[in-house]
Coordinates of C-alpha atoms in Angstrom, one line a residue:
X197 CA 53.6 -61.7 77.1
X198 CA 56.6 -60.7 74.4
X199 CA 57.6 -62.0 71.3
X200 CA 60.8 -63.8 72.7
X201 CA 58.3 -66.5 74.8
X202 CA 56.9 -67.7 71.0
X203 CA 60.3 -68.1 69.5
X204 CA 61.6 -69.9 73.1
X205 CA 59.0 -72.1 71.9
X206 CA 59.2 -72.8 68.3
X207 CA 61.5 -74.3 66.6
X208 CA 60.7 -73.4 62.4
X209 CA 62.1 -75.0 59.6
X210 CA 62.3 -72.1 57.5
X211 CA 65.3 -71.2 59.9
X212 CA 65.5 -68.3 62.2
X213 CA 65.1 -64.1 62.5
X214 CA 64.4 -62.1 64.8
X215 CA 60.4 -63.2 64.9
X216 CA 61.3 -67.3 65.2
X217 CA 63.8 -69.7 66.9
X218 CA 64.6 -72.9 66.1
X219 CA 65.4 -74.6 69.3
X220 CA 61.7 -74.8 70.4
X221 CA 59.7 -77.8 70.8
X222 CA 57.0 -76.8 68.6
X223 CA 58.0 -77.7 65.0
X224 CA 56.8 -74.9 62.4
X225 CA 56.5 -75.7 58.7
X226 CA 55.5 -73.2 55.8
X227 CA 52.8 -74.2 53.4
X228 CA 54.0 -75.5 50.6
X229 CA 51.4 -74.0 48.5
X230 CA 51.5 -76.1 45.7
X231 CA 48.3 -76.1 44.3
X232 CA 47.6 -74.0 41.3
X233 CA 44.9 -72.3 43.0
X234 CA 46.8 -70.8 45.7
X235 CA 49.1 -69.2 43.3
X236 CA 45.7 -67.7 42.0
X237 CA 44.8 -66.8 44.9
X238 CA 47.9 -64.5 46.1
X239 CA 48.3 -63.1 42.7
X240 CA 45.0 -62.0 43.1
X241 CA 45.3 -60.8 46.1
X242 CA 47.7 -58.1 44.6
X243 CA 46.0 -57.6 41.5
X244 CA 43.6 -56.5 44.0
X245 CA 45.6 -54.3 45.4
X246 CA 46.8 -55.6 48.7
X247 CA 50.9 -56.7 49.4
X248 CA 52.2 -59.8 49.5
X249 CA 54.0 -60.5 52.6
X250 CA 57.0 -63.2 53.4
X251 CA 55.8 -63.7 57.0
X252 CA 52.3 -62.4 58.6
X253 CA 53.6 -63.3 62.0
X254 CA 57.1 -61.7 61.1
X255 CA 57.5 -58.2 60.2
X256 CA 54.7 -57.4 58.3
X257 CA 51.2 -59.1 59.5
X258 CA 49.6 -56.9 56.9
X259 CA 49.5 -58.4 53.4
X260 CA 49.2 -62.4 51.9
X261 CA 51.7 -65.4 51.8
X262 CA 52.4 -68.8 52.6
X263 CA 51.5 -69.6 56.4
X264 CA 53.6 -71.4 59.0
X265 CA 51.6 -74.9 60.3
X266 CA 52.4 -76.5 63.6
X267 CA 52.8 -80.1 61.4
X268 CA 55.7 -82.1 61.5
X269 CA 56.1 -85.0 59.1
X270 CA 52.4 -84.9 58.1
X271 CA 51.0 -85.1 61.5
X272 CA 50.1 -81.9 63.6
X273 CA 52.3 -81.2 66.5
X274 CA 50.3 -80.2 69.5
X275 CA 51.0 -79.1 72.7
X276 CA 50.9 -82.4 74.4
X277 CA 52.9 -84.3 71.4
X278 CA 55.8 -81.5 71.6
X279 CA 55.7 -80.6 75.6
X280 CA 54.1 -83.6 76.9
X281 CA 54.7 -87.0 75.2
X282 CA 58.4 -86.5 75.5
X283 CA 58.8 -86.3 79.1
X284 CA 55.9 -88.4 80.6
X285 CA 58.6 -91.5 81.2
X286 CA 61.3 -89.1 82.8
X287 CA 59.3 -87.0 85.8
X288 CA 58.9 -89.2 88.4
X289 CA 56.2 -86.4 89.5
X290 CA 54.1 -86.3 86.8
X291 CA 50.9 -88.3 86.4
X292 CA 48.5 -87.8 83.9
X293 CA 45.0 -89.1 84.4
X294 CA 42.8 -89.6 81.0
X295 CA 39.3 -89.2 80.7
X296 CA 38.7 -87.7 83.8
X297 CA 36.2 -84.9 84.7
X298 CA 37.1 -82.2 87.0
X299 CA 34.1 -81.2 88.8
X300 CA 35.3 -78.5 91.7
X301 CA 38.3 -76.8 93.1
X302 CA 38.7 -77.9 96.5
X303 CA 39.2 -75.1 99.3
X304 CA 40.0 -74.8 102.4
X305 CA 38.9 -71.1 103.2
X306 CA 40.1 -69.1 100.4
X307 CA 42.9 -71.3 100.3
X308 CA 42.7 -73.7 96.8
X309 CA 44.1 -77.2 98.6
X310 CA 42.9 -79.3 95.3
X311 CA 40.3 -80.6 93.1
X312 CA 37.8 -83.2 92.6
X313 CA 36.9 -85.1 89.7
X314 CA 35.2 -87.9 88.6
X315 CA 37.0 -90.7 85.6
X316 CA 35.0 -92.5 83.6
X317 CA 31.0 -92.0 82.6
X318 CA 29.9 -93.8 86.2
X319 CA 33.2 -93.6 88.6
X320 CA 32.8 -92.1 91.9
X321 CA 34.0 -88.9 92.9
X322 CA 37.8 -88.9 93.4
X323 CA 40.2 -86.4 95.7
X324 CA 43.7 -85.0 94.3
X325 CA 45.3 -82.7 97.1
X326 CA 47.7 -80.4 96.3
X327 CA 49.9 -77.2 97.7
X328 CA 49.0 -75.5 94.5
X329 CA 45.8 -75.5 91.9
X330 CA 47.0 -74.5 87.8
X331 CA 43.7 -74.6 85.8
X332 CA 43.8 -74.8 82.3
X333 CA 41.1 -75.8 81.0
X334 CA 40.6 -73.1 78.0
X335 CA 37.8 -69.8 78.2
X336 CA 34.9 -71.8 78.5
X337 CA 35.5 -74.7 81.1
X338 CA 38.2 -72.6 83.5
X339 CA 35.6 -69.7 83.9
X340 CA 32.9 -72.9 84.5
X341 CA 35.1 -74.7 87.1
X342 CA 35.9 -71.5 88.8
X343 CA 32.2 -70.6 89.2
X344 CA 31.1 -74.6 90.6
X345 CA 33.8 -74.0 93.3
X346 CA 32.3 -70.9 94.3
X347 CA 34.7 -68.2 92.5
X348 CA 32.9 -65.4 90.7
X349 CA 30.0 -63.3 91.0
X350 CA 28.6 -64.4 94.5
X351 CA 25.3 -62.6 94.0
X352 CA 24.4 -65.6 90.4
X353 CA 26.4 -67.9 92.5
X354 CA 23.9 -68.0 95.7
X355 CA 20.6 -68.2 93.3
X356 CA 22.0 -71.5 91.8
X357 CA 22.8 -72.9 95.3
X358 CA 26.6 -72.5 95.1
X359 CA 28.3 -70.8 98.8
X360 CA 30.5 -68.1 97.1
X361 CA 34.0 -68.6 98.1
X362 CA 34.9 -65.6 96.8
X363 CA 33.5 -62.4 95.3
X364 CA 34.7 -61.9 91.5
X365 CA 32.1 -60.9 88.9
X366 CA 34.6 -60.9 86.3
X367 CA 34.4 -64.5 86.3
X368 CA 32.9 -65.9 83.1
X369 CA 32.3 -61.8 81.5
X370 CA 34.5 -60.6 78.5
X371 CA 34.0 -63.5 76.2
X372 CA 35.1 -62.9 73.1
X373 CA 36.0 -64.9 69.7
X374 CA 36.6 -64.8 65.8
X375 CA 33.7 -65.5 63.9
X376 CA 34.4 -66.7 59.9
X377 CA 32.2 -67.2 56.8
X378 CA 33.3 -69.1 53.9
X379 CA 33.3 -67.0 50.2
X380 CA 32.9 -70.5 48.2
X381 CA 33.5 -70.7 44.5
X382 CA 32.9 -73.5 41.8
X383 CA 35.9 -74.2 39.7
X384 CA 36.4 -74.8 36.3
X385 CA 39.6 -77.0 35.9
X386 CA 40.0 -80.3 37.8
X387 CA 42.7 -79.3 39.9
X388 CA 40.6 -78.6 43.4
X389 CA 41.2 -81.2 46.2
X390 CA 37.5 -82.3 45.9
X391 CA 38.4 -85.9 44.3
X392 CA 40.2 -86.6 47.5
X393 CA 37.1 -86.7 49.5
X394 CA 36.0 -89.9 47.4
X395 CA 35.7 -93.1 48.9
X396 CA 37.7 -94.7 47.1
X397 CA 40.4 -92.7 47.4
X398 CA 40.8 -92.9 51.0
X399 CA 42.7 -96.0 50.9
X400 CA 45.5 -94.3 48.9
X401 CA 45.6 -91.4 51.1
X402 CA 45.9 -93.6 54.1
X403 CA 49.1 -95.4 52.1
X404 CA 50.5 -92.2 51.2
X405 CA 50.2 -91.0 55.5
X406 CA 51.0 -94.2 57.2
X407 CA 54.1 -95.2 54.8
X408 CA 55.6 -91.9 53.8
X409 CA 54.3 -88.8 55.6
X410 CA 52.7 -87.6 52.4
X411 CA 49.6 -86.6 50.3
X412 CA 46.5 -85.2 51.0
X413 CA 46.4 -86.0 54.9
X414 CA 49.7 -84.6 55.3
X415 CA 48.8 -81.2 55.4
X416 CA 46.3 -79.0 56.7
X417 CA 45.2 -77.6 53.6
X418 CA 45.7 -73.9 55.0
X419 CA 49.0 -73.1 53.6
X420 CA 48.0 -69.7 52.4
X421 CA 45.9 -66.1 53.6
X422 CA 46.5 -63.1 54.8
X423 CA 45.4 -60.1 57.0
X424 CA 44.4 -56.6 55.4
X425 CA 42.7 -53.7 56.8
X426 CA 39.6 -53.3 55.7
X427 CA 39.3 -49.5 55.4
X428 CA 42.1 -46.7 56.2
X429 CA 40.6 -45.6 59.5
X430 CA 42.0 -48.7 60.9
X431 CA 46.0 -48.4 61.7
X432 CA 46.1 -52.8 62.0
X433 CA 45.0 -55.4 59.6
X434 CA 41.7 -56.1 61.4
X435 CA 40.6 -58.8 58.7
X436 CA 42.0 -62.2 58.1
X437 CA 41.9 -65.0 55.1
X438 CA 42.6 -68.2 54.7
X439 CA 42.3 -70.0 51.7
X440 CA 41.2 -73.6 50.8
X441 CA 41.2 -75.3 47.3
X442 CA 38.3 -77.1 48.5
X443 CA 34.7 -76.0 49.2
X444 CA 33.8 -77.8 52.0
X445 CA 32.3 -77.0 55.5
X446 CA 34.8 -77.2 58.7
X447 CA 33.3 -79.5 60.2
X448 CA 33.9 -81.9 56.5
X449 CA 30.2 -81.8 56.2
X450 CA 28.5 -80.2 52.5
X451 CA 31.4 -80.9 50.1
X452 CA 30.7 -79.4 46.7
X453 CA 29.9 -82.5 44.0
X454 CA 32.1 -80.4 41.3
X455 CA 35.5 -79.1 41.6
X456 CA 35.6 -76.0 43.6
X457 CA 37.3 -73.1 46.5
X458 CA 36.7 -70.9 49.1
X459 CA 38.5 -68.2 51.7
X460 CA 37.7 -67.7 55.1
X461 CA 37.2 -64.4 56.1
X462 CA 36.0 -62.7 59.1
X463 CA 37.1 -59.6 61.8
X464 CA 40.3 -59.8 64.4
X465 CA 39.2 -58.0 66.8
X466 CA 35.2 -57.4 67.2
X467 CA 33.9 -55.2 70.2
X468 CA 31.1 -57.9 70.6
X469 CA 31.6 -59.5 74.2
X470 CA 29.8 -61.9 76.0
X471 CA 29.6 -64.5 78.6
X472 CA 30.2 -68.1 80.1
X473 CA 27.5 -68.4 83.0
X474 CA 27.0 -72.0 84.7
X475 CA 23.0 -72.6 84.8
X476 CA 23.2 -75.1 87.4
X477 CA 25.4 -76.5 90.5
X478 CA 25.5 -79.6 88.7
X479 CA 29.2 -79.6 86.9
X480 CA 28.0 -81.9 83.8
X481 CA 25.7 -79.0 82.6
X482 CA 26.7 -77.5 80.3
X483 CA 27.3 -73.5 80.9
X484 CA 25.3 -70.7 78.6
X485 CA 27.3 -69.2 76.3
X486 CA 26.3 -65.9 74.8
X487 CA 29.0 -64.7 72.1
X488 CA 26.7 -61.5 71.1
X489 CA 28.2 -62.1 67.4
X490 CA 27.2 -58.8 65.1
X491 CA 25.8 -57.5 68.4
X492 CA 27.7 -53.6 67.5
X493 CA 27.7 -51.0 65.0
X494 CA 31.4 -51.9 64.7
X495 CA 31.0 -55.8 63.9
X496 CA 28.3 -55.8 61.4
X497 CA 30.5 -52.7 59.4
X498 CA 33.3 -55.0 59.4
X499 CA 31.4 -57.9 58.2
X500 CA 30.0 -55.9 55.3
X501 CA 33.3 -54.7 54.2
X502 CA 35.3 -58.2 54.9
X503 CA 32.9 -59.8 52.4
X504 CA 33.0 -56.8 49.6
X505 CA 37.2 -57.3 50.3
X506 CA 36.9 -61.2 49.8
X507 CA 34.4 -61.2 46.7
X508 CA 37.2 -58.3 45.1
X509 CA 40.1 -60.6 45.9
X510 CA 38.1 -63.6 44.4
X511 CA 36.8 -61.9 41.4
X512 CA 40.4 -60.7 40.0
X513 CA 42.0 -61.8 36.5
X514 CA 44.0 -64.3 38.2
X515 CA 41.3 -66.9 38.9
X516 CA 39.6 -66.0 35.2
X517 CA 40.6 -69.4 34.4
X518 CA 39.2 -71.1 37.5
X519 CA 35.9 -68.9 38.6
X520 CA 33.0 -71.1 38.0
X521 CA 31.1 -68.3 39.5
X522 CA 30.2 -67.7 43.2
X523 CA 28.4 -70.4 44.9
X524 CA 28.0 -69.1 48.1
X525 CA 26.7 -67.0 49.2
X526 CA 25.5 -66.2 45.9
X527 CA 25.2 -62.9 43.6
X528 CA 22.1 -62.3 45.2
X529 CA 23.4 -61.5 48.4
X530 CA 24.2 -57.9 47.7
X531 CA 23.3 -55.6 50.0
X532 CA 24.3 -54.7 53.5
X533 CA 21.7 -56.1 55.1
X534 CA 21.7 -59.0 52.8
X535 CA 25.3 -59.6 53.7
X536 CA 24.8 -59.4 57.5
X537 CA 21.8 -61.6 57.1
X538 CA 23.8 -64.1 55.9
X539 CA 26.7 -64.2 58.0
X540 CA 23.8 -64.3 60.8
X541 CA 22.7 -67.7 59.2
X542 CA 26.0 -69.1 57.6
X543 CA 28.9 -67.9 60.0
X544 CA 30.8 -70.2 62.1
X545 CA 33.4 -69.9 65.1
X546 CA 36.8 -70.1 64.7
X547 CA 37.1 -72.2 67.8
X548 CA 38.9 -69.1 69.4
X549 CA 37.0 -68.5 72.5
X550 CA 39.2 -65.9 74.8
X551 CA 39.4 -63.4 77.8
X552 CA 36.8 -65.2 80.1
X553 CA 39.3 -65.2 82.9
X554 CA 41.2 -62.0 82.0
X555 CA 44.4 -60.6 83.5
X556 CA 44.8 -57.1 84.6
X557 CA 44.4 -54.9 88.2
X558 CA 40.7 -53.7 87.6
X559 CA 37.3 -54.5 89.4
X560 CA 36.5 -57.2 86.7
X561 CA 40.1 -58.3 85.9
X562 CA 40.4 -61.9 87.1
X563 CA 44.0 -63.0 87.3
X564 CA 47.1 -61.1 88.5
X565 CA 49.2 -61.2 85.4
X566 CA 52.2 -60.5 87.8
X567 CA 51.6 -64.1 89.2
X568 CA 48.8 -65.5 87.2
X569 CA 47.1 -66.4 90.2
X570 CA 43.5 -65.4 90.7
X571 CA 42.4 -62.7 92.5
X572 CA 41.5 -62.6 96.3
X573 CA 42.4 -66.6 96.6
X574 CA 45.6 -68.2 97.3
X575 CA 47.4 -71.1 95.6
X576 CA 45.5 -71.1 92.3
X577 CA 46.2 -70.1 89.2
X578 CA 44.6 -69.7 85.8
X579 CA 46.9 -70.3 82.2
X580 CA 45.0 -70.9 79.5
X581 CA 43.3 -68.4 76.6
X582 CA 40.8 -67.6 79.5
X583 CA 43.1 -64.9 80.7
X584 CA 43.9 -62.8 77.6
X585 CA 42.2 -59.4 78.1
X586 CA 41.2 -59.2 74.4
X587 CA 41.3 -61.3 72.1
X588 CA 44.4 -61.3 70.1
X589 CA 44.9 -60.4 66.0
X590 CA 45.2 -64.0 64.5
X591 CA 44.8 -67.1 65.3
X592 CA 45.1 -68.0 69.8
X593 CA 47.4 -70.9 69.5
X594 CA 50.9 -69.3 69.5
X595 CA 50.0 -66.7 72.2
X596 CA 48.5 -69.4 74.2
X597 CA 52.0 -71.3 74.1
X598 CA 53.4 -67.9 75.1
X599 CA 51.1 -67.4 78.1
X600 CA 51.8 -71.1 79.1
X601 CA 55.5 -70.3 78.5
X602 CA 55.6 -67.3 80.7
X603 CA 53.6 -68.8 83.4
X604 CA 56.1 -71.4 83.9
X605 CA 59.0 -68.7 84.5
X606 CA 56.5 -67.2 86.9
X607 CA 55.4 -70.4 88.6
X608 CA 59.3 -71.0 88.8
X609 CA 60.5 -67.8 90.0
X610 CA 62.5 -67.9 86.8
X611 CA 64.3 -64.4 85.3
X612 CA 61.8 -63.0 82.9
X613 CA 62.5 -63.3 79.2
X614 CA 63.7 -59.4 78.4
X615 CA 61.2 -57.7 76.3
X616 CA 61.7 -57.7 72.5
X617 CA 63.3 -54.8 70.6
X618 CA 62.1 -56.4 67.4
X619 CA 60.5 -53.8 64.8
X620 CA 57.0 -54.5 63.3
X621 CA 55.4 -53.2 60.2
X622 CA 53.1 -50.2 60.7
X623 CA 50.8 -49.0 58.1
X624 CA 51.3 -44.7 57.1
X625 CA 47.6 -43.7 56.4

């Protein structure tokens, strides 16, 4: 999509280059990093031989340092706060319906005329008509939505009772994802953010929020990582870490009764692919998902060696006077197969489900990335993660906003942003 749709979009307070803007609507803030333990953390990281970098989506991805948050004044910025919210009062055209669940795609032939949903737990079916269909509704539930109205592989279509509108197997193949373990670590000094998740606390940390913007609810807590490549037959960094002066699950579940930290760490770009497949005609079903997570020869190598790169990082001079010792996994997980075992049982998405819907001119390529409009129907397009062809090397949210960005230029019949003549950081095996 080109570098120059991200910094159209972004406006960072570190001030501009030629990777950033600051005229966007997305407000970008760099991690403070204040915590002792992230200073720990990126002097490790070179004491374990591995650069330090002043940007990872500048320059240089490769290497460690302070990462840029979509937060702004303590409260995370997303797409709807920075596109949304500020124009709902001024377009006369726009309406915005909440809670409402979209149950097909409405068409007339092969001719997408609108959908039909359904708002609230017991409302009746509702109509919306319209010259022209955008679905966004992310890798899983646009590859779903496109399958209930009768788009995608007609042969799995018929057997569920669904009249194929058209023919496009690609629908719902080429999932893929980023899969992350967290390398936790018991601290010795009291300087973790574990107190915070007292009870009593909370109080406080709602003051420091609501009044002034501040504290421990300000900030996302992942203010610093890194990508590396995890051997020298790679030519990208194909590994990425974020780190937490916290041990706790992402979900806020299992925090650690003592003091403690942890990295993330897990491959960019896996061959594993898989599938969204709707089991049913019935739209509140959910679909199957099959990620196929360590399903190749390539994902479980790369999972052995991003866990033998993070316990090296972690085990460096610079944390000596906060390693408690590993608590998880554990020094008994040594092995290969011990390793992969536990990524198996301990491994979580990154919530970075892509490439369901993907762009491109081949037999199982779904959407016309000259037009964004799906293949072998008229008057509906698809802009979401869905239609990345692979998934990309970090996290999806910024290249989302620049598919979403470029889609409105093609939508528009806008001149295309020029492509970027910016250079990038390339590693000399």
């Amino acid at each position: 999509m080109g570098l120059p749709y991200f910094k159209r979009a972004e406006n960072r307070l570190k001030g501009p280059d030629d990777y950033h803007d600051t005229h966007g609507p997305l407000i970008l803030e760099t991690g403070p990093c204040k915590n002792p333990l992230f200073q720990a953390f990126l002097n490790s990281t070179e004491q374990a031989g591995y650069p330090l970098t002043d940007d990872v989506n500048g320059y240089r991805q490769e290497g460690f340092g302070a990462f840029d948050r979509n937060i702004s004044r303590g409260r995370r910025l997303s797409a709807a706060r920075a596109y949304l919210h500020p124009v709902l009062k001024q377009r006369p055209n726009l309406d915005v319906i909440c809670r409402a669940f979209t149950t097909k795609i409405l068409f007339d032939g092969k001719k997408a005329i609108g959908v039909e949903f359904i708002k609230g737990k017991k409302g009746r079916a509702q109509t919306i008509h319209s010259s022209e269909v955008i679905c966004c509704g992310g890798a899983i539930n646009s590859p779903q939505i496109l399958q209930l109205s009768g788009v995608g592989n007609a042969e799995e279509l018929e057997k569920l009772g669904i009249k194929p509108v058209h023919d496009l197997p690609g629908v719902g193949e080429n999932m893929q994802d980023h899969l992350e373990v967290y390398v936790q670590y018991k601290c010795k000094k009291p300087v973790s953010l574990n107190p915070s998740l007292k009870w009593w606390k909370k109080p406080f940390i709602g003051y420091q929020w609501l009044f002034h913007r501040s504290g421990a609810a300000a900030t996302n807590h992942f203010e610093a990582g890194g990508f590396i490549r995890s051997n020298n037959e790679v030519e990208y960094p194909n590994i990425q870490f974020h780190f937490l002066p916290l041990a706790i699950r992402y979900d806020g579940s299992q925090p650690s009764h003592d003091h403690g930290y942890q990295v993330h760490v897990g491959p960019m770009y896996s061959n594993a692919i898989g599938s969204v497949k709707i089991k049913s005609a019935d739209p509140k079903q959910h679909p199957a998902l099959r990620f196929n997570y360590l399903s190749t020869d390539q994902d479980r190598k790369e999972w052995v060696e991003a866990i033998r790169c993070a316990r090296k990082i972690m085990n460096q001079p610079a944390f000596d006077e906060f390693n408690g010792g590993e608590t998880s996994p554990g020094n008994h997980i040594q092995t290969d197969d011990d390793i992969l075992d536990w990524v198996a049982k301990d491994a979580e998405t990154a919530l970075h489900p892509s490439c369901t819907c993907k762009m491109g001119k081949d037999d199982m390529a779904v959407v016309d990335p000259d037009t964004m409009k799906v293949h072998g129907v008229e008057n509906l397009r698809v802009a979401d993660a869905s239609v990345m062809p692979y998934v990309t090397n970090g996290n999806i949210y910024a290249p989302v906003m620049m598919v979403a960005e470029k889609a409105c230029d093609l939508i528009l019949g806008n001149t295309l942003e020029p492509p970027s003549t910016a250079g990038f950081y390339r590693h000399k095996a």
